[in-house]
PDB file of C-alpha atoms in Angstrom:
ATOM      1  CA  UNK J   1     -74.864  23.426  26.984  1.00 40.00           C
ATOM      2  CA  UNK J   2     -74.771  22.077  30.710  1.00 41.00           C
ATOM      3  CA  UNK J   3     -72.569  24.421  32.919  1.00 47.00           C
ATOM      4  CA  UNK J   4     -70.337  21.446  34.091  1.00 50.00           C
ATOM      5  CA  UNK J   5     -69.912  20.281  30.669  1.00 49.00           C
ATOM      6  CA  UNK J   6     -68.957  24.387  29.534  1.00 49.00           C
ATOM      7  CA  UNK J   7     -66.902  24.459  32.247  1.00 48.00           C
ATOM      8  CA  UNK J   8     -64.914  20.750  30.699  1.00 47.00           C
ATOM      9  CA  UNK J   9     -64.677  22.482  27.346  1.00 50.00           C
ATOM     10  CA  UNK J  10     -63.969  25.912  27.603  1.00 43.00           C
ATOM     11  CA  UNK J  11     -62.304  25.940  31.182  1.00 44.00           C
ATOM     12  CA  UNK J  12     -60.259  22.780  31.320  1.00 43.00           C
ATOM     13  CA  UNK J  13     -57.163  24.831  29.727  1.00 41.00           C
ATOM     14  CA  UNK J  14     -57.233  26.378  33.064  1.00 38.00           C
ATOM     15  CA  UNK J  15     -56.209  29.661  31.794  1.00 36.00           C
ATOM     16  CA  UNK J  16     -59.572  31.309  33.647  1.00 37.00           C
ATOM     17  CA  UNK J  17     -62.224  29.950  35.805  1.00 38.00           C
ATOM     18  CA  UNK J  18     -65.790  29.141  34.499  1.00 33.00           C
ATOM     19  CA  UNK J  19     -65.790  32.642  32.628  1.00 36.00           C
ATOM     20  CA  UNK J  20     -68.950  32.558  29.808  1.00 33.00           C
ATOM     21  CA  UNK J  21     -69.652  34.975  27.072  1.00 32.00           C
ATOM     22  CA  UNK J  22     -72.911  37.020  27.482  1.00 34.00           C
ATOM     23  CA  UNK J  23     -76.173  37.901  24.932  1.00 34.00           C
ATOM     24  CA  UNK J  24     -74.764  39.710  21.863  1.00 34.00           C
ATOM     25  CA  UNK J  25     -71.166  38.900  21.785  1.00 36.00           C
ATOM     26  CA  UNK J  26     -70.664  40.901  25.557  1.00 36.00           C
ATOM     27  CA  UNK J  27     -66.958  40.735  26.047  1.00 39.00           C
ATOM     28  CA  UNK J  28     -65.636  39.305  29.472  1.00 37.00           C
ATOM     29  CA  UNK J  29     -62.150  39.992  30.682  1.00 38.00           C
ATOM     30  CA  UNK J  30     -59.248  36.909  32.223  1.00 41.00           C
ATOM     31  CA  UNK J  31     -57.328  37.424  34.607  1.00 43.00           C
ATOM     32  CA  UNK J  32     -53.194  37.217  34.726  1.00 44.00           C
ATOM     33  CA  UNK J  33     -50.235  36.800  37.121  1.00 46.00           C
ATOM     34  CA  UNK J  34     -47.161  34.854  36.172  1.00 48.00           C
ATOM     35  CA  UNK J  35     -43.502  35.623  34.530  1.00 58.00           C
ATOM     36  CA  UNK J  36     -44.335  34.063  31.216  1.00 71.00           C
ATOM     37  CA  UNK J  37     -46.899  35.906  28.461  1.00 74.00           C
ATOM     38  CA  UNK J  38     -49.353  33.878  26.560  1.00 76.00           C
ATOM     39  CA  UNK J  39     -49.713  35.524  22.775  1.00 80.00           C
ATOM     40  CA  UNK J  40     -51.307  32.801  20.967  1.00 85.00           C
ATOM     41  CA  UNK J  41     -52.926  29.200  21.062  1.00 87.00           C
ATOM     42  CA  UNK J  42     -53.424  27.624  18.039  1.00 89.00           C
ATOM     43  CA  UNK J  43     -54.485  24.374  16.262  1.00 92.00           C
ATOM     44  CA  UNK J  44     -57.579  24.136  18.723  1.00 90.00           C
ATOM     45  CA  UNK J  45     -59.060  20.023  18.568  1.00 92.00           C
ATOM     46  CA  UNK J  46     -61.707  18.436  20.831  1.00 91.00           C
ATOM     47  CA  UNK J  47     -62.905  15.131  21.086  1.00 93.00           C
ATOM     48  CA  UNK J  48     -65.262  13.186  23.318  1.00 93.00           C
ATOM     49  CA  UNK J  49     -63.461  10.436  24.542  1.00 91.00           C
ATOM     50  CA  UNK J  50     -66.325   8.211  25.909  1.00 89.00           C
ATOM     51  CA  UNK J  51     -68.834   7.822  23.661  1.00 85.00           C
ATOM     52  CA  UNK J  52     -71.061   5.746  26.025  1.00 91.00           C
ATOM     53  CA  UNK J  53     -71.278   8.380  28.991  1.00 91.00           C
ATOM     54  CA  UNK J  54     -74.433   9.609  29.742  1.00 93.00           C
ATOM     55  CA  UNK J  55     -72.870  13.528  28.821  1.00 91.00           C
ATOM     56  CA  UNK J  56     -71.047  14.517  26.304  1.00 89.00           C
ATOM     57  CA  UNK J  57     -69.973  17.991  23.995  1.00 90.00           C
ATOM     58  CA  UNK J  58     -72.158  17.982  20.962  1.00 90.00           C
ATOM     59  CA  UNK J  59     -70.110  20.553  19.120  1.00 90.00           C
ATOM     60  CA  UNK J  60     -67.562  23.154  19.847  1.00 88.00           C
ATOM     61  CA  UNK J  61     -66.013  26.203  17.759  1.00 88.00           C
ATOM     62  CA  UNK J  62     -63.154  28.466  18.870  1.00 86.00           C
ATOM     63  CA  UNK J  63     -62.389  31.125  16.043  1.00 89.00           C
ATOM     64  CA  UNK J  64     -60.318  32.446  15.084  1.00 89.00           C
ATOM     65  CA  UNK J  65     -57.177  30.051  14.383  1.00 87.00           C
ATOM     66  CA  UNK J  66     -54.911  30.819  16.103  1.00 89.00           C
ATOM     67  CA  UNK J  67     -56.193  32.947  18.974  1.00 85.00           C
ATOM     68  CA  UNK J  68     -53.971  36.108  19.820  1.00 84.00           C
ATOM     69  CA  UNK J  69     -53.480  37.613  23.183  1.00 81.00           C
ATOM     70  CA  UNK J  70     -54.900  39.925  23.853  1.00 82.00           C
ATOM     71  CA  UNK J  71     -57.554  39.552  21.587  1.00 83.00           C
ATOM     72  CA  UNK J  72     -61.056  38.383  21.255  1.00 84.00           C
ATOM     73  CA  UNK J  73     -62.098  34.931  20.956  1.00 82.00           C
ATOM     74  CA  UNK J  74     -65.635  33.354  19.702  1.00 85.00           C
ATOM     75  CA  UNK J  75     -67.126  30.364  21.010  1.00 81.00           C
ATOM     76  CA  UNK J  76     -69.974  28.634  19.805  1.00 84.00           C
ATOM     77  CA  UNK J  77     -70.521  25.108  21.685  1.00 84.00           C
ATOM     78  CA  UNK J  78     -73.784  22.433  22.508  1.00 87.00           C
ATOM     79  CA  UNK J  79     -74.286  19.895  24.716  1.00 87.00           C
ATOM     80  CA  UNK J  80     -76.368  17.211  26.057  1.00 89.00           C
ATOM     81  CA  UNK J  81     -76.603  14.623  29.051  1.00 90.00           C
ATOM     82  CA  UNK J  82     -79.070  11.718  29.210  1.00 93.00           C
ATOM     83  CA  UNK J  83     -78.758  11.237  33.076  1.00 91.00           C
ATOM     84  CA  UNK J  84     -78.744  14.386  35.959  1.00 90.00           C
ATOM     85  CA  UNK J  85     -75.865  15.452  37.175  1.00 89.00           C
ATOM     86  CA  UNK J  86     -75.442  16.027  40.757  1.00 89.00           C
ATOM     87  CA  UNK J  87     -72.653  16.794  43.564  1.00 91.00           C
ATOM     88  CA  UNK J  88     -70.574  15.623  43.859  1.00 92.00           C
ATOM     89  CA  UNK J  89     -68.757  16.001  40.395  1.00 90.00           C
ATOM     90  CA  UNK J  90     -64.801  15.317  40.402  1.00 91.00           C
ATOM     91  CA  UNK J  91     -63.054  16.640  37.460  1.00 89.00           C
ATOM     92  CA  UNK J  92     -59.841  14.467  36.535  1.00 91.00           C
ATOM     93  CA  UNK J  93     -57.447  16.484  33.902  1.00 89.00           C
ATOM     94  CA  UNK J  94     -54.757  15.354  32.883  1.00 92.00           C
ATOM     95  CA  UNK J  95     -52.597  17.780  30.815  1.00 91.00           C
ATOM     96  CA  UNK J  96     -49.610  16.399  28.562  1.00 94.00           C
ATOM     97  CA  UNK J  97     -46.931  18.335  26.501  1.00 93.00           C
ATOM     98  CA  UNK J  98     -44.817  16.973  23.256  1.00 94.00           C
ATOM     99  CA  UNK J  99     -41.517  16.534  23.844  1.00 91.00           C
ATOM    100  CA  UNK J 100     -40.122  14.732  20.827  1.00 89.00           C
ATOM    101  CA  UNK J 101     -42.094  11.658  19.742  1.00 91.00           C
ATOM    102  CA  UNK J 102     -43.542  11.227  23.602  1.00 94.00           C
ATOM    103  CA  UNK J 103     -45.703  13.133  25.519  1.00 95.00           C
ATOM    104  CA  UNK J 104     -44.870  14.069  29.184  1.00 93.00           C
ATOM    105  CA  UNK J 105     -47.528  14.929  31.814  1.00 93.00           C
ATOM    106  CA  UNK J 106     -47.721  18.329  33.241  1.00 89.00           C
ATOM    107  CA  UNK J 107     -47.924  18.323  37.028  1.00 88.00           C
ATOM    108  CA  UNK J 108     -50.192  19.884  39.093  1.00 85.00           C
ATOM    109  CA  UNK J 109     -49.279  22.835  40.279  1.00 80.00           C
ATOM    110  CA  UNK J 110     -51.182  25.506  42.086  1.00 76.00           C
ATOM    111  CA  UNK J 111     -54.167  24.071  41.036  1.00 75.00           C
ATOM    112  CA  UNK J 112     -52.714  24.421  36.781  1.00 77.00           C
ATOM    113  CA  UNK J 113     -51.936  21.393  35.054  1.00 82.00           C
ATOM    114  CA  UNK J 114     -52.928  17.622  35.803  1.00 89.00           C
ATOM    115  CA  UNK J 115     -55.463  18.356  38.414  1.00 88.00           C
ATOM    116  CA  UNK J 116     -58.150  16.477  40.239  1.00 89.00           C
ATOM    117  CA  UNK J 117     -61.290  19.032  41.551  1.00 87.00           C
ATOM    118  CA  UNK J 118     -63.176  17.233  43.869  1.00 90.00           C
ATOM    119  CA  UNK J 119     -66.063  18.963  43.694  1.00 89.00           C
ATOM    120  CA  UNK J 120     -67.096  21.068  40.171  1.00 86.00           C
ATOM    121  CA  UNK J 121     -70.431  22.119  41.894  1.00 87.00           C
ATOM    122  CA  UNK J 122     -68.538  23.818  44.769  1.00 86.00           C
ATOM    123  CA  UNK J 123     -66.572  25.843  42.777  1.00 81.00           C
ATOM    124  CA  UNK J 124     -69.745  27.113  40.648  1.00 83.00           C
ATOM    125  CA  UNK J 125     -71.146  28.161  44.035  1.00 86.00           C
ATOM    126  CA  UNK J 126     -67.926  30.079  44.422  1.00 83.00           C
ATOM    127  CA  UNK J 127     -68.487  32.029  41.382  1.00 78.00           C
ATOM    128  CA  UNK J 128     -71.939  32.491  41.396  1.00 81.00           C
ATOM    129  CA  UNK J 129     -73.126  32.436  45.066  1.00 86.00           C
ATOM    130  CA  UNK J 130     -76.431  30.525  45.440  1.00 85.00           C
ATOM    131  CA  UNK J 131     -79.602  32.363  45.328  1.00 85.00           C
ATOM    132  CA  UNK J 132     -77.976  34.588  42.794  1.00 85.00           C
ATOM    133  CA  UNK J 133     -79.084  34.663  39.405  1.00 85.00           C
ATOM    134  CA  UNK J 134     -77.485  33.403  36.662  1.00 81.00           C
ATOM    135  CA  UNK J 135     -75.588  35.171  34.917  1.00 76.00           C
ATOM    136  CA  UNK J 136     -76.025  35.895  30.988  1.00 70.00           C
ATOM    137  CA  UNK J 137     -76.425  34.122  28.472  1.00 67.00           C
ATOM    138  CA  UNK J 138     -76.892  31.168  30.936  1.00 73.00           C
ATOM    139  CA  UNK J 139     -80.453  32.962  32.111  1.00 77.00           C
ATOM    140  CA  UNK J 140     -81.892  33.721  28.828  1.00 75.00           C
ATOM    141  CA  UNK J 141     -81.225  30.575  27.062  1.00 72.00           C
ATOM    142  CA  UNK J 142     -82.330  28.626  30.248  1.00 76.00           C
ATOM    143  CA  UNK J 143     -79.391  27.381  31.421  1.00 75.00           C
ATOM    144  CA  UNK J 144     -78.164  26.581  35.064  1.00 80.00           C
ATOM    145  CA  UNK J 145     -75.436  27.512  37.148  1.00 81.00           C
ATOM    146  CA  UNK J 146     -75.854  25.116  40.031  1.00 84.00           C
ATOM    147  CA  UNK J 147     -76.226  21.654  40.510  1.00 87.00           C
ATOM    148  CA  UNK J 148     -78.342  19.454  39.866  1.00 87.00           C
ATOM    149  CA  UNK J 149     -78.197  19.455  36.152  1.00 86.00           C
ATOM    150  CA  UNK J 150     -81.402  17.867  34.776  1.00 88.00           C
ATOM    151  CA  UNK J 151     -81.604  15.812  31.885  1.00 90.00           C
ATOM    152  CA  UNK J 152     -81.473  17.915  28.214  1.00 88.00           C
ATOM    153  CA  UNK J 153     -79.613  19.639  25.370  1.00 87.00           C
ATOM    154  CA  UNK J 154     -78.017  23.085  25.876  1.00 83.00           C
ATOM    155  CA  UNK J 155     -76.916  25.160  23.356  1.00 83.00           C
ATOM    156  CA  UNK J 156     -74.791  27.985  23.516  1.00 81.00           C
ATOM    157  CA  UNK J 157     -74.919  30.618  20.650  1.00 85.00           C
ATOM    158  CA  UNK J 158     -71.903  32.696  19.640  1.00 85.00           C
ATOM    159  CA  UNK J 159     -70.568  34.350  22.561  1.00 79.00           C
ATOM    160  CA  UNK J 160     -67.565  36.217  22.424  1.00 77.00           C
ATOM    161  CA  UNK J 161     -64.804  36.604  25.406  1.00 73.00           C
ATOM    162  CA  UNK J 162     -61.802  39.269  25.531  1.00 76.00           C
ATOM    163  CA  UNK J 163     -58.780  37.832  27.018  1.00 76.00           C
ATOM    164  CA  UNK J 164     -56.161  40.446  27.609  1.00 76.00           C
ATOM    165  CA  UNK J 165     -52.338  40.109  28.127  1.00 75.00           C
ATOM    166  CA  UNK J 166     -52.233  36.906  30.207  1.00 70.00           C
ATOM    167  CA  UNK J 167     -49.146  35.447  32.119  1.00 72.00           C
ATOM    168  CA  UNK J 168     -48.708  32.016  32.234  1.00 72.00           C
ATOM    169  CA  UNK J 169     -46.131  29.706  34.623  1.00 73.00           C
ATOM    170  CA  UNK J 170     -42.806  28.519  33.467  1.00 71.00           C
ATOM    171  CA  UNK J 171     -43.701  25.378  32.611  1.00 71.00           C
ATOM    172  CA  UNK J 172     -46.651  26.093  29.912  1.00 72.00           C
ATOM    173  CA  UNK J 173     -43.976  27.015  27.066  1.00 75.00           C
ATOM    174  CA  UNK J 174     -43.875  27.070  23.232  1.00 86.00           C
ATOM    175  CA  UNK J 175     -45.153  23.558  22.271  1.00 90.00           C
ATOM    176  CA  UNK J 176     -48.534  21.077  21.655  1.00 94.00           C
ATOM    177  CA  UNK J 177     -50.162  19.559  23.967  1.00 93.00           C
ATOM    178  CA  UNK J 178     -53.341  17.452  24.601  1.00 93.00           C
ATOM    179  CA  UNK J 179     -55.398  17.609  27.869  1.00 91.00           C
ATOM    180  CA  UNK J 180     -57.839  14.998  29.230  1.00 92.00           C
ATOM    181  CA  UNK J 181     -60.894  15.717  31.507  1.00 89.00           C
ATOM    182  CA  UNK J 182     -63.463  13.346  33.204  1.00 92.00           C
ATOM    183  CA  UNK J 183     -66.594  14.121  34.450  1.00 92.00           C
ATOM    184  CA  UNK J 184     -66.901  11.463  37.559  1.00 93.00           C
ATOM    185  CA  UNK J 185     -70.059  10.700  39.992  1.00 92.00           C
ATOM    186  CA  UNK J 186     -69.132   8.342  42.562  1.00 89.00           C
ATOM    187  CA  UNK J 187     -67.083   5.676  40.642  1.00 87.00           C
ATOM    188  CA  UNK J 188     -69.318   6.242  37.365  1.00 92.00           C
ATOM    189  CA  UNK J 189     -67.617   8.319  34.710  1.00 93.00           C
ATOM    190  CA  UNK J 190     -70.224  11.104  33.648  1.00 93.00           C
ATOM    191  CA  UNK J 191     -68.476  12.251  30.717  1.00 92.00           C
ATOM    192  CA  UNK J 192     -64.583  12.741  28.718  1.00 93.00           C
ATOM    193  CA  UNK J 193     -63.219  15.054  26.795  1.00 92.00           C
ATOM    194  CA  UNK J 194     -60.064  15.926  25.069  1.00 93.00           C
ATOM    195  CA  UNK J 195     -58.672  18.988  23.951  1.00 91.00           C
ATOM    196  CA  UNK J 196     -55.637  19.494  21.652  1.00 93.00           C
ATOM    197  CA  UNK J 197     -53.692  22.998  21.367  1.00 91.00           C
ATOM    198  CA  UNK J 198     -50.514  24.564  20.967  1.00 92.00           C
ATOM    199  CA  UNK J 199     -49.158  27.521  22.900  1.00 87.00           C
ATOM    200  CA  UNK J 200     -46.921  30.528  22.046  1.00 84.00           C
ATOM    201  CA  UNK J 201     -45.517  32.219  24.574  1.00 77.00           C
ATOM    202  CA  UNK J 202     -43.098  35.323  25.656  1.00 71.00           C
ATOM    203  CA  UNK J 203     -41.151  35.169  28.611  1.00 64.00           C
ATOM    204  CA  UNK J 204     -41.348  38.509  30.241  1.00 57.00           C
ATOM    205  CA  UNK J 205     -37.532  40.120  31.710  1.00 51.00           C
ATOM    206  CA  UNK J 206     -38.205  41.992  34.862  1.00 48.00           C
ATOM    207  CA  UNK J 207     -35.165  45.061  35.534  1.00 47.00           C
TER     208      UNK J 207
END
């Protein structure tokens, strides 16, 4: 699928940043760094939530259910868009927890929780610099890393990603939640997703 709309589905949890699997179930590694320790995230849900945007998540599979940490984790996922997408492409997300019967929005905080990203194409030149290739399986199965995205339906095949112990911030504890993303060109909304998940965490004593 498109690299913006990969990095909607797979990266809007913002537990790592647009990390893909490669050819043949290669195993990539997250990253950690706060007082709190992520074991599991279960009940994993998606949705598009604008059914006439020009992109949108064809299909998406996380297995297993749950997901333990550390642990491997399997991702199949397609996509499609019927218009290019170019810079510059603000990502809204808006993360919510379940408190009770209501749900209370997660602030953004150092760049985690209900964020706005100006820019999606910037940070993919972070990650991969131009003029450097893709990397796998983006290359073989033809898809880009940079923007423009041209019009067309991108598939990825099972690709499998390691995710060791990861540490999360205080306020990501034990509970569901449901997290919103937009895709937004100028004032035209590109494409929207939701994701529903619960976490399980540890909180981690320091002597």
């Amino acid at each position: 699928m498109q690299a913006p709309l990969l990095t909607l589905a797979l990266c809007a949890l913002q537990l790592c940043p647009a990390v893909l699997g490669g050819p043949q179930h290669q195993r990539f590694v997250l990253g950690n760094g706060w007082p709190v320790r992520l074991s599991k995230v279960r009940n994993f849900a998606w949705q598009n939530c604008d059914h006439s945007a020009p992109a949108w998540v064809k299909s998406l599979n996380v297995i297993p259910d749950p997901v333990c940490i550390p642990g491997d984790v399997t991702v199949m996922a397609s996509g499609t868009t019927t218009e290019t997408l170019d810079s510059p492409l603000k990502v809204i997300v808006v993360l919510e927890k379940r408190i009770g019967d209501m749900w209370l929005k997660v602030p953004c905080v150092d760049q985690l929780g209900s964020c706005t990203y100006n820019d999606i194409c910037h940070y993919l030149d972070i990650y991969i610099p131009p003029g450097q290739k893709c990397p796998e399986p983006l290359r073989s199965y033809g898809i880009p890393c940079h923007c423009p995205f041209k019009v067309g339906t991108y598939n990825l095949p099972p690709s499998d990603i390691y995710i060791p112990s990861m540490d999360l911030p205080s306020f990501l504890t034990n509970g569901d939640y449901r997290l919103k993303t937009k895709m937004m060109h100028d004032n035209e909304q590109l494409a929207c997703l939701k994701l529903f998940f619960s976490l399980q965490s540890e909180r981690q004593w320091f002597w």
